[in-house]
mmCIF file of C-alpha atoms in Angstrom:
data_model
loop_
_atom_site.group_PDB
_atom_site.id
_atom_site.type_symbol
_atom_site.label_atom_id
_atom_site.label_comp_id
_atom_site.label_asym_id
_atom_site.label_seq_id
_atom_site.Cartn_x
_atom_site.Cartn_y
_atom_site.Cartn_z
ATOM 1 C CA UNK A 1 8.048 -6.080 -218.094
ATOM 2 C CA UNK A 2 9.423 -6.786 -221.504
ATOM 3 C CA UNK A 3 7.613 -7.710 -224.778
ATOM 4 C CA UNK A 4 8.556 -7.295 -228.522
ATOM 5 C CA UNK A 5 5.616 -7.862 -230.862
ATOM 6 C CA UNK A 6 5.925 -8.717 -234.820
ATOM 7 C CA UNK A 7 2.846 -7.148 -236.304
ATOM 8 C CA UNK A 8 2.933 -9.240 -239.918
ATOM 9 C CA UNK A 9 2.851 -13.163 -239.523
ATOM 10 C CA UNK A 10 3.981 -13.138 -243.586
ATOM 11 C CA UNK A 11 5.856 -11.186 -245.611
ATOM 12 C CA UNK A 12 5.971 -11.613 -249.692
ATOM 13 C CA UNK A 13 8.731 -9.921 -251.436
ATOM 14 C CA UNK A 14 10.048 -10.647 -254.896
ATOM 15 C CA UNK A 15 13.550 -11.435 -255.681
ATOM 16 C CA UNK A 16 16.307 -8.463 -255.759
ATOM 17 C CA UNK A 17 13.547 -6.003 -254.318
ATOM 18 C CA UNK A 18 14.244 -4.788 -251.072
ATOM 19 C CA UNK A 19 12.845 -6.819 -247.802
ATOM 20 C CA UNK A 20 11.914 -5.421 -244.002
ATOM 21 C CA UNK A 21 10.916 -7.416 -241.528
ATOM 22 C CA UNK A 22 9.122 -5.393 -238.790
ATOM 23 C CA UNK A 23 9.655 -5.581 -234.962
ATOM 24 C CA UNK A 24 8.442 -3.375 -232.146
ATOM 25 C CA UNK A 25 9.209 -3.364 -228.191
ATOM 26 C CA UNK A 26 8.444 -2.345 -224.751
ATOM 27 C CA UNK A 27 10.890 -2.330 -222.080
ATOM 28 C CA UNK A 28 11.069 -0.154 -219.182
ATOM 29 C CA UNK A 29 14.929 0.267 -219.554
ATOM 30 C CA UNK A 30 17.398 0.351 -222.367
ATOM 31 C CA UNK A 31 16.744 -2.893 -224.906
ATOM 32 C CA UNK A 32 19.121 -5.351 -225.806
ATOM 33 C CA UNK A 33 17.545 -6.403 -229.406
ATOM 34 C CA UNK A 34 18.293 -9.506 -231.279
ATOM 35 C CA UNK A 35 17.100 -10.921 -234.854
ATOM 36 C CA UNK A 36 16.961 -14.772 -235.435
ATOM 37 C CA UNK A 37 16.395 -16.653 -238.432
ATOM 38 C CA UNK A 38 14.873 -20.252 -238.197
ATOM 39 C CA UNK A 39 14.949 -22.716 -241.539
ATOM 40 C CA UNK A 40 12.414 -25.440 -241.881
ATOM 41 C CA UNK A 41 13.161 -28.238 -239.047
ATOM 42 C CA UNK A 42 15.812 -26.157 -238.216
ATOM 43 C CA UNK A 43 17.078 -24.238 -235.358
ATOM 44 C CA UNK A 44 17.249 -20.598 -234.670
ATOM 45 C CA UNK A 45 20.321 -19.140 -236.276
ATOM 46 C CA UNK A 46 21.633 -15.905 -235.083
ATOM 47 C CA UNK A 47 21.544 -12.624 -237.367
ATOM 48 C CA UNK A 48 22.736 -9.361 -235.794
ATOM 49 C CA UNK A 49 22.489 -7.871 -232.205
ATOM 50 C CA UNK A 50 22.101 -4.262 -230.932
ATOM 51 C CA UNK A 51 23.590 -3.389 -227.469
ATOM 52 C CA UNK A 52 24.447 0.804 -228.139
ATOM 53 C CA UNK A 53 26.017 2.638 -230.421
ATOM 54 C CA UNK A 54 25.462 3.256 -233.936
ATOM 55 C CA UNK A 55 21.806 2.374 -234.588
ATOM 56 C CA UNK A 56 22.521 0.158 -237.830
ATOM 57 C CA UNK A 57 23.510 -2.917 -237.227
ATOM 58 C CA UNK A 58 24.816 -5.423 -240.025
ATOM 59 C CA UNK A 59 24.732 -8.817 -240.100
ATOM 60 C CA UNK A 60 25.145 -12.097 -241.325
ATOM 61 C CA UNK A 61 23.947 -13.026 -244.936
ATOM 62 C CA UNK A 62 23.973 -9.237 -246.179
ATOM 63 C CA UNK A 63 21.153 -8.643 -243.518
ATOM 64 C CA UNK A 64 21.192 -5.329 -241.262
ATOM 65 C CA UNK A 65 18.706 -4.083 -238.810
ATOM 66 C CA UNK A 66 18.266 -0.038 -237.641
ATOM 67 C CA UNK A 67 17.509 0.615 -233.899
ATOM 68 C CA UNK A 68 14.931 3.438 -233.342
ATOM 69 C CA UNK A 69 14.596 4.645 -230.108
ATOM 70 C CA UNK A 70 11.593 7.139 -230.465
ATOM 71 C CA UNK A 71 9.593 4.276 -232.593
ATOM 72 C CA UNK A 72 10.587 1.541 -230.201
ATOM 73 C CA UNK A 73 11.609 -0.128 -233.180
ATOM 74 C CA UNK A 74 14.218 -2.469 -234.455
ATOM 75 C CA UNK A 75 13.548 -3.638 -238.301
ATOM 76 C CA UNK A 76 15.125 -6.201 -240.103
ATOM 77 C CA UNK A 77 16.573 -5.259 -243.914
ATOM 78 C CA UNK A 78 18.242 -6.497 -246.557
ATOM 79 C CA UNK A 79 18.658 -4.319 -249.788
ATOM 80 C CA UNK A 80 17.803 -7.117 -252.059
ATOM 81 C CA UNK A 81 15.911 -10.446 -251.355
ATOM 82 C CA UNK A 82 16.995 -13.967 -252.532
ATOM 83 C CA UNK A 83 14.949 -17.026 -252.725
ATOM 84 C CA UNK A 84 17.311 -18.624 -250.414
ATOM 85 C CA UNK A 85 16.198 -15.809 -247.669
ATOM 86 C CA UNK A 86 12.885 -17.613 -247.517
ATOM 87 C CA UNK A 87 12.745 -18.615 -244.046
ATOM 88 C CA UNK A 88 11.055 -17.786 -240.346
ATOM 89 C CA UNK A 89 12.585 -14.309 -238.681
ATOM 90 C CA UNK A 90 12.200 -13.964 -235.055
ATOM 91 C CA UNK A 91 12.858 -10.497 -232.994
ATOM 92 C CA UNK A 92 13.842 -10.925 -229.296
ATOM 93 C CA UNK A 93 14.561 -8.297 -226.703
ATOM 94 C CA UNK A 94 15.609 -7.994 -223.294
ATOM 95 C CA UNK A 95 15.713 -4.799 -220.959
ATOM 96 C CA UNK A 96 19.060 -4.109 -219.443
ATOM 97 C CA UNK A 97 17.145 -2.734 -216.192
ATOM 98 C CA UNK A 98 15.671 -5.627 -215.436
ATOM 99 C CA UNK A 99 18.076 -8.279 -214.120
ATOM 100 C CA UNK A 100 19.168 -11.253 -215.431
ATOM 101 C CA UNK A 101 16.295 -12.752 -217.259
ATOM 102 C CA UNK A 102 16.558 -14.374 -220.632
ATOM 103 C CA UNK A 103 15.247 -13.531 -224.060
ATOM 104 C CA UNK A 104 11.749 -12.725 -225.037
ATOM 105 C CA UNK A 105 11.041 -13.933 -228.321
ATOM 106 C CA UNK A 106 8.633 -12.413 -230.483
ATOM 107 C CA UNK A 107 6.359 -15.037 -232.312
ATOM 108 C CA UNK A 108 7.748 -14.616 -235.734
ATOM 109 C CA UNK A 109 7.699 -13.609 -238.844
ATOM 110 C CA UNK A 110 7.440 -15.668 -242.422
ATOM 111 C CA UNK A 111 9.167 -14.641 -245.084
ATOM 112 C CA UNK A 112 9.039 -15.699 -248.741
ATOM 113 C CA UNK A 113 10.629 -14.602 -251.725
ATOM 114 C CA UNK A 114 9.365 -14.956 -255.252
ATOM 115 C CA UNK A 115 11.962 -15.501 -257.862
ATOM 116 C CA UNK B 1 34.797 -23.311 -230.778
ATOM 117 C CA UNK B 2 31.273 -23.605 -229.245
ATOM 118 C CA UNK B 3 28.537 -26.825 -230.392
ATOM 119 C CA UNK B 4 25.303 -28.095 -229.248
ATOM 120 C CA UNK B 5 24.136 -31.166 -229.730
ATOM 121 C CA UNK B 6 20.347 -32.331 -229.098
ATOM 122 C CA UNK B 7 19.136 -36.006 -229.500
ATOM 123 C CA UNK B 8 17.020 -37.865 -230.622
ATOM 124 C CA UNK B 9 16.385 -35.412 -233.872
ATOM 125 C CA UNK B 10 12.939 -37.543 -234.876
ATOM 126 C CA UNK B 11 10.685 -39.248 -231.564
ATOM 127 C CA UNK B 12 7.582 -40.819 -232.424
ATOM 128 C CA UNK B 13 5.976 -41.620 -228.541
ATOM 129 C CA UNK B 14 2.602 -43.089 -227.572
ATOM 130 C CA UNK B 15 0.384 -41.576 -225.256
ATOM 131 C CA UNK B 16 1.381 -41.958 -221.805
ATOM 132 C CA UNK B 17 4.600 -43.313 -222.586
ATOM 133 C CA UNK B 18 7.399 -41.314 -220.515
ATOM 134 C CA UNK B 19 10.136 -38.868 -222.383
ATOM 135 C CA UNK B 20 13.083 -37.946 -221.926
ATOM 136 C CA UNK B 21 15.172 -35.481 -224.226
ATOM 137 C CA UNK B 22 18.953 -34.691 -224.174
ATOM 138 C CA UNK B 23 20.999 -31.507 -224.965
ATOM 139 C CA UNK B 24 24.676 -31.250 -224.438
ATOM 140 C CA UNK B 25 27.391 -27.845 -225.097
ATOM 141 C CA UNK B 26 30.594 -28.272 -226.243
ATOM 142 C CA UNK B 27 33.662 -25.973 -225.620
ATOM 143 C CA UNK B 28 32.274 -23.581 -223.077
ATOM 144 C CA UNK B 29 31.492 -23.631 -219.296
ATOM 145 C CA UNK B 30 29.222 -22.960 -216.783
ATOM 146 C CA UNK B 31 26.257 -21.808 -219.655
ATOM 147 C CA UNK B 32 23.106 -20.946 -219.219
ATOM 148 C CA UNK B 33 20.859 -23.934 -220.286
ATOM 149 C CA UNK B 34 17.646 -22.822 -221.764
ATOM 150 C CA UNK B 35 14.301 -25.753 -222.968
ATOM 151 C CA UNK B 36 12.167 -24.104 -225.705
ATOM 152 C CA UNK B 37 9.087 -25.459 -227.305
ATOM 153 C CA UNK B 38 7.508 -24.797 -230.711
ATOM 154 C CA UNK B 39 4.791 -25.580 -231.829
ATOM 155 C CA UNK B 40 3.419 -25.919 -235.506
ATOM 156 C CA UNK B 41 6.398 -23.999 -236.883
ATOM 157 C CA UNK B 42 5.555 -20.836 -235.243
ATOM 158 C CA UNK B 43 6.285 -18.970 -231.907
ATOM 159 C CA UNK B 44 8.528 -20.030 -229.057
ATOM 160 C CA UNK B 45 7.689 -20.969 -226.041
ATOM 161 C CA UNK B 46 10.304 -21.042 -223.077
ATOM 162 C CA UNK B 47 10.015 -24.079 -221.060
ATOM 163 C CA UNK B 48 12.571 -24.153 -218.671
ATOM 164 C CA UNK B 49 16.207 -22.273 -218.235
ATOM 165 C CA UNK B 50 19.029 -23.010 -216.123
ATOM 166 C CA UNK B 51 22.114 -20.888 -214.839
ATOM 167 C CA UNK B 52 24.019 -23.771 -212.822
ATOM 168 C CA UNK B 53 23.634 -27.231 -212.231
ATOM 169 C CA UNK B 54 20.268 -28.367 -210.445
ATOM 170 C CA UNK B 55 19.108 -24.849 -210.534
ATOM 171 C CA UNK B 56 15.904 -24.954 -212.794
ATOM 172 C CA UNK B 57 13.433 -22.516 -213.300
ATOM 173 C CA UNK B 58 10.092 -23.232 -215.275
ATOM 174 C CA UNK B 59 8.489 -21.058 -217.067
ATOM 175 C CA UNK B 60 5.486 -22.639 -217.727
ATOM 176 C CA UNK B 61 3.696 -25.302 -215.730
ATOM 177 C CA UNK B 62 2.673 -28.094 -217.444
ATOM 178 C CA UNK B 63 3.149 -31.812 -217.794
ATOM 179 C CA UNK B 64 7.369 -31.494 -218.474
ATOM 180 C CA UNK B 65 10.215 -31.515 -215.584
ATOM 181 C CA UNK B 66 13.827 -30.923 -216.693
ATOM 182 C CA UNK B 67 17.384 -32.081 -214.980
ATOM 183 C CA UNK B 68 20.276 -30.158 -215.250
ATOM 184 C CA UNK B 69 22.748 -33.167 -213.415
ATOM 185 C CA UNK B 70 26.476 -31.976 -215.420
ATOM 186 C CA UNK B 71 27.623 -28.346 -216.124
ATOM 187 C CA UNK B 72 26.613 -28.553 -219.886
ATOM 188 C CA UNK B 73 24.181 -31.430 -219.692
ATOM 189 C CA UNK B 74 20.292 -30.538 -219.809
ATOM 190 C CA UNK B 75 17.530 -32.885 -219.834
ATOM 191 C CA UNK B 76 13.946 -32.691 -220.514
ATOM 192 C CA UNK B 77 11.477 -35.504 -219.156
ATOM 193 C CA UNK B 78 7.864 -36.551 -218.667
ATOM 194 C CA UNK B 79 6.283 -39.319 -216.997
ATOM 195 C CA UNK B 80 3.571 -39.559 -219.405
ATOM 196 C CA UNK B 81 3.049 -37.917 -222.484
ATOM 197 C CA UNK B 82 0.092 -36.089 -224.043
ATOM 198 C CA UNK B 83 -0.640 -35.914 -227.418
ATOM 199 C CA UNK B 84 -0.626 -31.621 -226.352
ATOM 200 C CA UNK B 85 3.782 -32.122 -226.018
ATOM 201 C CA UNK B 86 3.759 -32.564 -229.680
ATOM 202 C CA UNK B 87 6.111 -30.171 -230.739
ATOM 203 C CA UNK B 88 9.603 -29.010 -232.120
ATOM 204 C CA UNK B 89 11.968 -28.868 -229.026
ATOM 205 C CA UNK B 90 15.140 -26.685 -229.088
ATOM 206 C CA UNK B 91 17.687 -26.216 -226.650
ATOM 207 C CA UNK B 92 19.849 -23.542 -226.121
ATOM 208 C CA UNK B 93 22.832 -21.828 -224.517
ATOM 209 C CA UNK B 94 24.538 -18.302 -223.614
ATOM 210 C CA UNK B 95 27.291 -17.053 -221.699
ATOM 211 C CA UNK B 96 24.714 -15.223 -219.075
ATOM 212 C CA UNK B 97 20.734 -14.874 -219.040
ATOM 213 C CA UNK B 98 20.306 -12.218 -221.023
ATOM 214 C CA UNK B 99 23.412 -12.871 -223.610
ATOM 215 C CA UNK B 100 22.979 -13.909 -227.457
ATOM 216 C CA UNK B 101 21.310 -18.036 -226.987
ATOM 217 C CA UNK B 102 22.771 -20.142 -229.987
ATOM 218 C CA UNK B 103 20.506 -23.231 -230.653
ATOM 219 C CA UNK B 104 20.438 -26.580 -230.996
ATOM 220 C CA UNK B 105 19.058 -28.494 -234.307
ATOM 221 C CA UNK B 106 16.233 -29.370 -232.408
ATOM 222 C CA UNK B 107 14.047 -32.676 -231.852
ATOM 223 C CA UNK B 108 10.582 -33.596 -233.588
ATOM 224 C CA UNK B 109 8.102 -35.323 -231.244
ATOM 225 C CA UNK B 110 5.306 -36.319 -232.418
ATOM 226 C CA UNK B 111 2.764 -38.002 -229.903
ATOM 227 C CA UNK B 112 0.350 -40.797 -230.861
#
């Protein structure tokens, strides 16, 4: 089975510090990760993926996420936070091993920056 | 390029009252089709998903059916609505099951 959990339902971080966004997994295989980003009444727009390779993964909107294998890990960053980043971050996986099944989506994450 | 479009964007529905919801894709074929519901502006909850036409699978089972009756047509339905399938409902699509999903901008219902 597959499951990615986000262990903070908010996040507060003032404008131009630094932001992460935290996301853990299970899978029994190798994970295919994925970060989302939802805007009020909105839907999901997509960030960044991670397949293989190099474990930092850039994205849109200056955002980058770094795959740890030994943490089962796969957090969200951006070096410094704008208002405009204020929004609802979702983590989803899916485990290569098991088949074609879709996306699990973790329940989210609020984040909101403080000018 | 690739769109989805979802309508109605607002529904206001009395109880009982029947439902039904429409997504369409643009500029791709044979996509996976994929009904999520969320609810208070929080988690996702997979509904249904589809990888052909009239091939549905539901993920949950509950008072909601969903039709799948062109290659990049996907309804959602009800008979009769609870004021429980108040929700935001987004659609979705990807080249196979486990692929990136791109969204819809999703439809408020709100039941009375």
């Amino acid at each position: 089975a597959q499951s990615v959990a986000q262990p903070e339902d908010q996040v507060n971080v003032a404008e131009g510090n630094p932001l992460t966004v935290k996301c853990t997994y299970s899978v029994s295989g190798n994970p295919y990760l994925f970060w989302y980003v939802q805007y009020p009444n909105r839907g999901l727009q997509f960030l960044l993926k991670y397949i293989t390779g190099d474990n930092l993964v850039k994205g849109s909107y200056g955002f980058e996420a770094e795959f740890n294998k030994s943490q089962t890990s796969f957090h969200l960053k951006k070096p410094s936070a704008l208002v405009s980043d204020s929004a609802l971050y979702f983590c989803a996986v899916r485990d290569l091993n098991s088949g074609n099944t879709p996306l699990v989506f973790g329940k989210g994450t609020r984040l909101s920056v403080i000018a | 390029s690739q769109t989805i479009h979802q309508w109605p964007a607002t529904l206001v529905q009395p109880v009982g009252s029947p439902l039904s919801l429409e997504c369409t894709v643009e500029g791709t074929s044979n996509p996976n089709l994929y009904w999520y519901r969320q609810a208070a502006g929080r988690g996702l909850q997979l509904l249904f998903y589809s990888v052909g036409i009239g091939q549905i699978s539901s993920e949950v089972p509950q008072n909601l059916s969903a039709s799948r009756p062109q290659d990049r047509q996907f309804i959602l339905s009800s008979k009769k609505l609870l004021l429980s399938d108040s929700g935001f409902y987004l659609c979705a699509w990807s080249r196979d099951e486990g692929d990136t999903q791109y969204f819809g901008p999703g439809t408020r219902l709100t039941v009375l």
